[in-house]
PDB file of C-alpha atoms in Angstrom:
ATOM      1  CA  MET A 221      86.728  99.409 123.568  1.00  0.00           C
ATOM      2  CA  LYS A 222      85.984 102.468 122.434  1.00  0.00           C
ATOM      3  CA  PRO A 223      86.506 104.002 118.710  1.00  0.00           C
ATOM      4  CA  ILE A 224      89.260 106.019 119.477  1.00  0.00           C
ATOM      5  CA  GLU A 225      91.485 102.691 120.541  1.00  0.00           C
ATOM      6  CA  ARG A 226      90.918 101.322 116.800  1.00  0.00           C
ATOM      7  CA  VAL A 227      91.365 104.468 116.082  1.00  0.00           C
ATOM      8  CA  LYS A 228      94.792 103.800 116.965  1.00  0.00           C
ATOM      9  CA  GLU A 229      95.021 100.776 115.040  1.00  0.00           C
ATOM     10  CA  ILE A 230      94.061 102.345 111.839  1.00  0.00           C
ATOM     11  CA  ILE A 231      96.488 104.461 112.447  1.00  0.00           C
ATOM     12  CA  LYS A 232      99.051 101.931 112.794  1.00  0.00           C
ATOM     13  CA  PHE A 233      98.028  99.556 109.711  1.00  0.00           C
ATOM     14  CA  TYR A 234      98.570 102.276 107.354  1.00  0.00           C
ATOM     15  CA  ASN A 235     101.663 103.253 108.586  1.00  0.00           C
ATOM     16  CA  LEU A 236     100.435 107.007 109.241  1.00  0.00           C
ATOM     17  CA  SER A 237     102.004 109.538 111.520  1.00  0.00           C
ATOM     18  CA  ILE A 238      99.487 110.938 114.094  1.00  0.00           C
ATOM     19  CA  SER A 239      99.678 114.551 112.429  1.00  0.00           C
ATOM     20  CA  ALA A 240      99.685 112.564 108.738  1.00  0.00           C
ATOM     21  CA  PHE A 241      96.362 110.981 109.831  1.00  0.00           C
ATOM     22  CA  GLU A 242      94.636 114.374 111.512  1.00  0.00           C
ATOM     23  CA  LYS A 243      95.355 115.986 108.258  1.00  0.00           C
ATOM     24  CA  ARG A 244      93.917 113.217 106.028  1.00  0.00           C
ATOM     25  CA  THR A 245      90.393 113.037 108.348  1.00  0.00           C
ATOM     26  CA  GLN A 246      90.811 116.950 108.214  1.00  0.00           C
ATOM     27  CA  MET A 247      91.115 117.099 111.855  1.00  0.00           C
ATOM     28  CA  SER A 248      92.883 120.246 113.991  1.00  0.00           C
ATOM     29  CA  ASN A 249      96.605 119.707 114.893  1.00  0.00           C
ATOM     30  CA  ASN A 250      96.879 117.393 118.495  1.00  0.00           C
ATOM     31  CA  SER A 251      93.180 116.630 118.813  1.00  0.00           C
ATOM     32  CA  ILE A 252      93.755 112.730 118.057  1.00  0.00           C
ATOM     33  CA  GLN A 253      97.008 112.612 120.051  1.00  0.00           C
ATOM     34  CA  THR A 254      94.599 114.255 122.995  1.00  0.00           C
ATOM     35  CA  ALA A 255      92.076 111.946 121.831  1.00  0.00           C
ATOM     36  CA  ILE A 256      94.267 109.074 122.416  1.00  0.00           C
ATOM     37  CA  LYS A 257      95.712 109.947 125.680  1.00  0.00           C
ATOM     38  CA  ARG A 258      92.476 110.886 127.534  1.00  0.00           C
ATOM     39  CA  VAL A 259      90.168 107.857 125.674  1.00  0.00           C
ATOM     40  CA  ALA A 260      87.864 109.708 124.864  1.00  0.00           C
ATOM     41  CA  ASN A 261      84.456 109.852 122.538  1.00  0.00           C
ATOM     42  CA  LEU A 262      84.619 110.938 119.094  1.00  0.00           C
ATOM     43  CA  LYS A 263      81.696 113.136 117.712  1.00  0.00           C
ATOM     44  CA  ASP A 264      79.546 111.956 114.654  1.00  0.00           C
ATOM     45  CA  ASP A 265      81.717 114.364 112.614  1.00  0.00           C
ATOM     46  CA  THR A 266      85.033 112.442 113.526  1.00  0.00           C
ATOM     47  CA  LEU A 267      84.193 109.380 112.864  1.00  0.00           C
ATOM     48  CA  ASN A 268      82.389 109.771 109.736  1.00  0.00           C
ATOM     49  CA  ASN A 269      85.615 111.969 108.831  1.00  0.00           C
ATOM     50  CA  ILE A 270      87.632 109.185 109.529  1.00  0.00           C
ATOM     51  CA  LEU A 271      85.283 106.283 107.256  1.00  0.00           C
ATOM     52  CA  LYS A 272      85.262 108.852 104.156  1.00  0.00           C
ATOM     53  CA  ALA A 273      88.669 108.905 104.406  1.00  0.00           C
ATOM     54  CA  PHE A 274      89.277 105.267 104.784  1.00  0.00           C
ATOM     55  CA  PRO A 275      86.368 103.851 102.779  1.00  0.00           C
ATOM     56  CA  ASP A 276      87.604 100.668 103.169  1.00  0.00           C
ATOM     57  CA  ILE A 277      87.630 100.587 107.080  1.00  0.00           C
ATOM     58  CA  SER A 278      83.985  98.666 108.338  1.00  0.00           C
ATOM     59  CA  ALA A 279      81.628 101.206 109.829  1.00  0.00           C
ATOM     60  CA  GLU A 280      80.493  98.788 112.258  1.00  0.00           C
ATOM     61  CA  TRP A 281      83.829  97.684 113.556  1.00  0.00           C
ATOM     62  CA  LEU A 282      84.917 101.659 114.050  1.00  0.00           C
ATOM     63  CA  LEU A 283      81.681 101.798 115.399  1.00  0.00           C
ATOM     64  CA  THR A 284      81.238  98.686 118.016  1.00  0.00           C
ATOM     65  CA  GLY A 285      84.468  96.669 117.201  1.00  0.00           C
ATOM     66  CA  LYS A 286      82.096  93.963 115.743  1.00  0.00           C
ATOM     67  CA  GLY A 287      83.048  92.321 112.864  1.00  0.00           C
ATOM     68  CA  ASN A 288      86.224  92.651 110.477  1.00  0.00           C
ATOM     69  CA  MET A 289      88.796  95.967 110.374  1.00  0.00           C
ATOM     70  CA  PHE A 290      87.685  96.123 106.316  1.00  0.00           C
ATOM     71  CA  ARG A 291      84.564  96.230 104.844  1.00  0.00           C
ATOM     72  CA  LYS A 292      84.147  92.869 102.126  1.00  0.00           C
ATOM     73  CA  GLU A 293      86.397  94.515  98.899  1.00  0.00           C
ATOM     74  CA  THR A 294      89.450  93.981 100.825  1.00  0.00           C
ATOM     75  CA  PRO A 295      92.927  93.923 100.252  1.00  0.00           C
ATOM     76  CA  TYR A 296      95.099  90.339 100.602  1.00  0.00           C
ATOM     77  CA  GLN A 297      92.137  88.066 100.494  1.00  0.00           C
ATOM     78  CA  ASN A 298      92.669  84.908 102.459  1.00  0.00           C
ATOM     79  CA  THR A 299      90.506  82.075 100.848  1.00  0.00           C
ATOM     80  CA  ASN A 300      92.563  79.101 102.294  1.00  0.00           C
ATOM     81  CA  PRO A 301      91.051  77.911 105.517  1.00  0.00           C
ATOM     82  CA  ASP A 302      93.917  76.261 106.371  1.00  0.00           C
ATOM     83  CA  ASP A 303      96.002  79.357 107.021  1.00  0.00           C
ATOM     84  CA  VAL A 304      93.569  81.191 109.238  1.00  0.00           C
ATOM     85  CA  ALA A 305      94.649  80.847 113.256  1.00  0.00           C
ATOM     86  CA  SER A 306      92.025  83.438 114.672  1.00  0.00           C
ATOM     87  CA  ASP A 307      89.996  86.276 114.370  1.00  0.00           C
ATOM     88  CA  ASN A 308      90.378  86.923 118.422  1.00  0.00           C
ATOM     89  CA  PRO A 309      94.287  86.229 118.663  1.00  0.00           C
ATOM     90  CA  THR A 310      94.848  85.319 122.191  1.00  0.00           C
ATOM     91  CA  GLY A 311      98.872  86.324 121.949  1.00  0.00           C
ATOM     92  CA  ASN A 312      99.863  82.381 121.895  1.00  0.00           C
ATOM     93  CA  SER A 313     103.715  82.887 120.253  1.00  0.00           C
ATOM     94  CA  GLU A 314     103.500  79.299 119.115  1.00  0.00           C
ATOM     95  CA  SER A 315     102.447  79.986 115.556  1.00  0.00           C
ATOM     96  CA  LYS A 316     103.845  83.421 114.459  1.00  0.00           C
ATOM     97  CA  LYS A 317     100.964  85.346 113.172  1.00  0.00           C
ATOM     98  CA  GLN A 318     100.274  88.530 110.594  1.00  0.00           C
ATOM     99  CA  TYR A 319      97.372  90.926 110.007  1.00  0.00           C
ATOM    100  CA  TYR A 320      95.422  90.732 106.556  1.00  0.00           C
ATOM    101  CA  ASP A 321      92.287  91.653 106.057  1.00  0.00           C
ATOM    102  CA  GLY A 322      90.909  91.449 109.477  1.00  0.00           C
ATOM    103  CA  MET A 323      92.134  87.864 110.179  1.00  0.00           C
ATOM    104  CA  PHE A 324      95.504  86.448 111.571  1.00  0.00           C
ATOM    105  CA  ILE A 325      97.391  84.040 109.462  1.00  0.00           C
ATOM    106  CA  ARG A 326      99.972  81.809 110.313  1.00  0.00           C
ATOM    107  CA  ASN A 327     102.589  82.123 107.692  1.00  0.00           C
ATOM    108  CA  ALA A 328     103.359  85.449 108.454  1.00  0.00           C
ATOM    109  CA  GLU A 329     106.417  85.347 106.154  1.00  0.00           C
ATOM    110  CA  LEU A 330     104.696  85.473 103.201  1.00  0.00           C
ATOM    111  CA  ILE A 331     104.782  88.611 100.579  1.00  0.00           C
ATOM    112  CA  PRO A 332     101.887  89.193  98.522  1.00  0.00           C
ATOM    113  CA  LEU A 333     102.704  89.603  94.679  1.00  0.00           C
ATOM    114  CA  VAL A 334     100.948  93.023  93.590  1.00  0.00           C
ATOM    115  CA  PRO A 335     100.178  94.105  90.017  1.00  0.00           C
ATOM    116  CA  GLU A 336     101.699  97.526  89.519  1.00  0.00           C
ATOM    117  CA  GLU A 337      98.434  98.951  88.757  1.00  0.00           C
ATOM    118  CA  ALA A 338      97.036  98.069  91.768  1.00  0.00           C
ATOM    119  CA  PHE A 339      99.724 100.020  93.720  1.00  0.00           C
ATOM    120  CA  ALA A 340      99.258 103.108  91.218  1.00  0.00           C
ATOM    121  CA  ARG A 341      95.502 103.155  92.430  1.00  0.00           C
ATOM    122  CA  ILE A 342      96.486 103.330  95.839  1.00  0.00           C
ATOM    123  CA  LYS A 343      95.268 107.198  95.801  1.00  0.00           C
ATOM    124  CA  TYR A 344      94.253 108.285  99.854  1.00  0.00           C
ATOM    125  CA  ARG A 345      92.701 104.874 100.567  1.00  0.00           C
ATOM    126  CA  GLY A 346      95.750 103.701 101.986  1.00  0.00           C
ATOM    127  CA  ILE A 347      95.732 100.410 101.196  1.00  0.00           C
ATOM    128  CA  ILE A 348      96.367  98.507  98.550  1.00  0.00           C
ATOM    129  CA  SER A 349      93.031  96.694  96.007  1.00  0.00           C
ATOM    130  CA  MET A 350      92.461  94.243  93.183  1.00  0.00           C
ATOM    131  CA  ASP A 351      90.827  92.284  91.516  1.00  0.00           C
ATOM    132  CA  HIS A 352      92.098  88.885  91.467  1.00  0.00           C
ATOM    133  CA  GLU A 353      93.362  86.657  93.985  1.00  0.00           C
ATOM    134  CA  ILE A 354      98.002  87.433  94.875  1.00  0.00           C
ATOM    135  CA  GLU A 355      99.878  85.225  95.093  1.00  0.00           C
ATOM    136  CA  LYS A 356     102.604  84.456  98.050  1.00  0.00           C
ATOM    137  CA  TYR A 357     106.013  83.936  98.677  1.00  0.00           C
ATOM    138  CA  HIS A 358     108.104  83.194 101.512  1.00  0.00           C
ATOM    139  CA  VAL A 359     111.104  85.437 101.180  1.00  0.00           C
ATOM    140  CA  PRO A 360     112.675  84.928 104.915  1.00  0.00           C
ATOM    141  CA  LEU A 361     116.091  87.787 103.936  1.00  0.00           C
ATOM    142  CA  PHE A 362     112.909  90.803 102.889  1.00  0.00           C
ATOM    143  CA  LYS A 363     111.988  91.453 106.656  1.00  0.00           C
ATOM    144  CA  GLY A 364     109.808  93.883 107.279  1.00  0.00           C
ATOM    145  CA  ALA A 365     108.144  93.986 103.541  1.00  0.00           C
ATOM    146  CA  GLU A 366     104.852  93.905 103.027  1.00  0.00           C
ATOM    147  CA  PHE A 367     104.400  92.972  98.873  1.00  0.00           C
ATOM    148  CA  LEU A 368     106.302  92.866  95.545  1.00  0.00           C
ATOM    149  CA  ILE A 369     105.987  94.359  92.911  1.00  0.00           C
ATOM    150  CA  SER A 370     107.908  93.461  89.552  1.00  0.00           C
ATOM    151  CA  ILE A 371     109.839  95.847  86.791  1.00  0.00           C
ATOM    152  CA  LYS A 372     108.164  96.686  83.884  1.00  0.00           C
ATOM    153  CA  GLY A 373     109.812  98.256  80.996  1.00  0.00           C
ATOM    154  CA  ASN A 374     113.858  99.380  81.284  1.00  0.00           C
ATOM    155  CA  ALA A 375     114.158 103.164  82.785  1.00  0.00           C
ATOM    156  CA  MET A 376     116.209 101.098  86.063  1.00  0.00           C
ATOM    157  CA  ILE A 377     118.890  99.181  83.757  1.00  0.00           C
ATOM    158  CA  PRO A 378     121.024  98.113  85.091  1.00  0.00           C
ATOM    159  CA  LYS A 379     120.763  97.712  88.474  1.00  0.00           C
ATOM    160  CA  TYR A 380     116.527  96.442  88.180  1.00  0.00           C
ATOM    161  CA  SER A 381     115.953  94.746  84.846  1.00  0.00           C
ATOM    162  CA  ASN A 382     112.433  93.699  83.193  1.00  0.00           C
ATOM    163  CA  GLY A 383     111.076  90.869  84.893  1.00  0.00           C
ATOM    164  CA  ASP A 384     112.555  91.646  88.312  1.00  0.00           C
ATOM    165  CA  LEU A 385     110.711  91.598  91.694  1.00  0.00           C
ATOM    166  CA  VAL A 386     111.364  94.231  94.141  1.00  0.00           C
ATOM    167  CA  ALA A 387     110.413  93.732  97.359  1.00  0.00           C
ATOM    168  CA  CYS A 388     108.341  97.049  99.235  1.00  0.00           C
ATOM    169  CA  LYS A 389     107.615  98.932 102.342  1.00  0.00           C
ATOM    170  CA  ARG A 390     105.390 101.502 102.422  1.00  0.00           C
ATOM    171  CA  VAL A 391     106.157 104.701 103.948  1.00  0.00           C
ATOM    172  CA  PRO A 392     103.960 108.040 105.267  1.00  0.00           C
ATOM    173  CA  LEU A 393     103.784 110.721 102.809  1.00  0.00           C
ATOM    174  CA  ASP A 394     105.115 112.914 105.270  1.00  0.00           C
ATOM    175  CA  SER A 395     107.618 110.683 106.503  1.00  0.00           C
ATOM    176  CA  PHE A 396     111.721 112.645 105.490  1.00  0.00           C
ATOM    177  CA  LEU A 397     112.566 110.666 102.028  1.00  0.00           C
ATOM    178  CA  GLN A 398     116.256 109.587 101.902  1.00  0.00           C
ATOM    179  CA  TRP A 399     117.907 111.338  99.046  1.00  0.00           C
ATOM    180  CA  ASN A 400     119.203 109.209  95.923  1.00  0.00           C
ATOM    181  CA  ASN A 401     117.645 106.086  96.878  1.00  0.00           C
ATOM    182  CA  VAL A 402     114.726 104.246  95.037  1.00  0.00           C
ATOM    183  CA  TYR A 403     111.110 104.016  95.872  1.00  0.00           C
ATOM    184  CA  VAL A 404     108.275 102.934  94.275  1.00  0.00           C
ATOM    185  CA  LEU A 405     105.371 106.068  94.047  1.00  0.00           C
ATOM    186  CA  SER A 406     101.568 106.099  93.406  1.00  0.00           C
ATOM    187  CA  THR A 407     101.201 109.152  91.503  1.00  0.00           C
ATOM    188  CA  THR A 408      98.350 111.141  89.526  1.00  0.00           C
ATOM    189  CA  GLN A 409      99.397 110.148  86.481  1.00  0.00           C
ATOM    190  CA  GLY A 410      99.965 105.932  87.478  1.00  0.00           C
ATOM    191  CA  SER A 411     102.920 104.224  89.334  1.00  0.00           C
ATOM    192  CA  LEU A 412     106.535 104.724  89.048  1.00  0.00           C
ATOM    193  CA  ILE A 413     110.128 103.095  90.300  1.00  0.00           C
ATOM    194  CA  ARG A 414     112.346 105.453  90.043  1.00  0.00           C
ATOM    195  CA  ARG A 415     115.581 106.777  92.192  1.00  0.00           C
ATOM    196  CA  VAL A 416     114.453 110.264  94.479  1.00  0.00           C
ATOM    197  CA  ARG A 417     116.667 113.080  94.966  1.00  0.00           C
ATOM    198  CA  GLU A 418     116.159 116.552  96.210  1.00  0.00           C
ATOM    199  CA  GLY A 419     113.611 119.009  94.255  1.00  0.00           C
ATOM    200  CA  LYS A 420     114.300 122.311  93.091  1.00  0.00           C
ATOM    201  CA  ASP A 421     112.207 123.301  96.179  1.00  0.00           C
ATOM    202  CA  ASP A 422     110.516 122.076  99.031  1.00  0.00           C
ATOM    203  CA  ASN A 423     107.298 120.850  96.979  1.00  0.00           C
ATOM    204  CA  HIS A 424     108.829 119.006  94.470  1.00  0.00           C
ATOM    205  CA  ILE A 425     111.458 115.709  94.315  1.00  0.00           C
ATOM    206  CA  LEU A 426     113.660 114.799  91.225  1.00  0.00           C
ATOM    207  CA  ILE A 427     112.714 111.895  89.604  1.00  0.00           C
ATOM    208  CA  VAL A 428     115.916 109.724  88.151  1.00  0.00           C
ATOM    209  CA  SER A 429     116.342 106.770  86.243  1.00  0.00           C
ATOM    210  CA  GLU A 430     118.997 104.899  86.291  1.00  0.00           C
ATOM    211  CA  ASN A 431     119.084 104.225  81.830  1.00  0.00           C
ATOM    212  CA  PRO A 432     120.749 107.678  80.908  1.00  0.00           C
ATOM    213  CA  GLU A 433     117.831 107.941  78.273  1.00  0.00           C
ATOM    214  CA  PHE A 434     115.378 108.459  80.359  1.00  0.00           C
ATOM    215  CA  GLU A 435     115.488 112.785  81.313  1.00  0.00           C
ATOM    216  CA  PRO A 436     115.446 113.569  84.947  1.00  0.00           C
ATOM    217  CA  PHE A 437     112.409 115.034  86.067  1.00  0.00           C
ATOM    218  CA  GLN A 438     110.301 117.496  88.873  1.00  0.00           C
ATOM    219  CA  LEU A 439     107.494 115.972  90.530  1.00  0.00           C
ATOM    220  CA  ASN A 440     104.949 118.059  92.630  1.00  0.00           C
ATOM    221  CA  LYS A 441     104.908 116.276  96.216  1.00  0.00           C
ATOM    222  CA  SER A 442     100.985 117.097  95.391  1.00  0.00           C
ATOM    223  CA  GLU A 443     100.772 114.427  92.624  1.00  0.00           C
ATOM    224  CA  LEU A 444     102.279 111.674  95.115  1.00  0.00           C
ATOM    225  CA  ASN A 445      99.436 109.274  96.256  1.00  0.00           C
ATOM    226  CA  ALA A 446     101.878 106.633  97.923  1.00  0.00           C
ATOM    227  CA  ILE A 447     105.076 105.847  98.345  1.00  0.00           C
ATOM    228  CA  ALA A 448     107.424 103.048  99.398  1.00  0.00           C
ATOM    229  CA  ILE A 449     110.810 102.138  99.980  1.00  0.00           C
ATOM    230  CA  ILE A 450     112.406  98.749  98.153  1.00  0.00           C
ATOM    231  CA  VAL A 451     114.294  96.578 100.448  1.00  0.00           C
ATOM    232  CA  GLY A 452     115.184  93.766  98.072  1.00  0.00           C
ATOM    233  CA  VAL A 453     115.438  92.218  94.985  1.00  0.00           C
ATOM    234  CA  ILE A 454     115.069  89.096  92.790  1.00  0.00           C
ATOM    235  CA  HIS A 455     116.754  89.587  89.596  1.00  0.00           C
ATOM    236  CA  ASN A 456     115.175  87.441  86.653  1.00  0.00           C
ATOM    237  CA  GLU A 457     117.796  85.449  84.875  1.00  0.00           C
TER     238      GLU A 457
END
């Protein structure tokens, strides 16, 4: 298997469009699309650009296919050997599996609870990294959710209160935002959980709180590092 085929796995894991991947890795338009169609070899400069854009990707894995997809300091660390199914899955459908930290685990419905600051630090790495173990929850209703975050503060009262858990799913930065929906935003100033509306121009979005005590404000799209849409909530009584 050539590196270009592992590039397809990177694009899929980070939920990127081809154009977003090319932009992040400073490649010309359609260059990766063409390489994927032709299963072409990638130049050293191209591989270096990919590793610079995604510093958590293992160089050995990208170049040779050996080892895990991520370097050792990767997200969603799984330390329970009973949960590990295989790092070379056979496609057996008897036990549902999900990809976490270069491993397939059986508990596919477990959703990690991450600290808000972890999402705030996501920047352009594309993944959530943290310094401590993540709690995980089984919430069958939240299909497609990638992580949970606890609401802090009262900016989103009455919709969300302090201590509520929201289930989130990342969306590409260049995707079309559905106006008036609530998103989790990783910005250059930290993370925000706010309603998003159309901004004053194509370069801005309007950030709106549910609590009228908080004034709406314009946010330049260049300050966005990552976006996740909220797909469910667990209210704290």
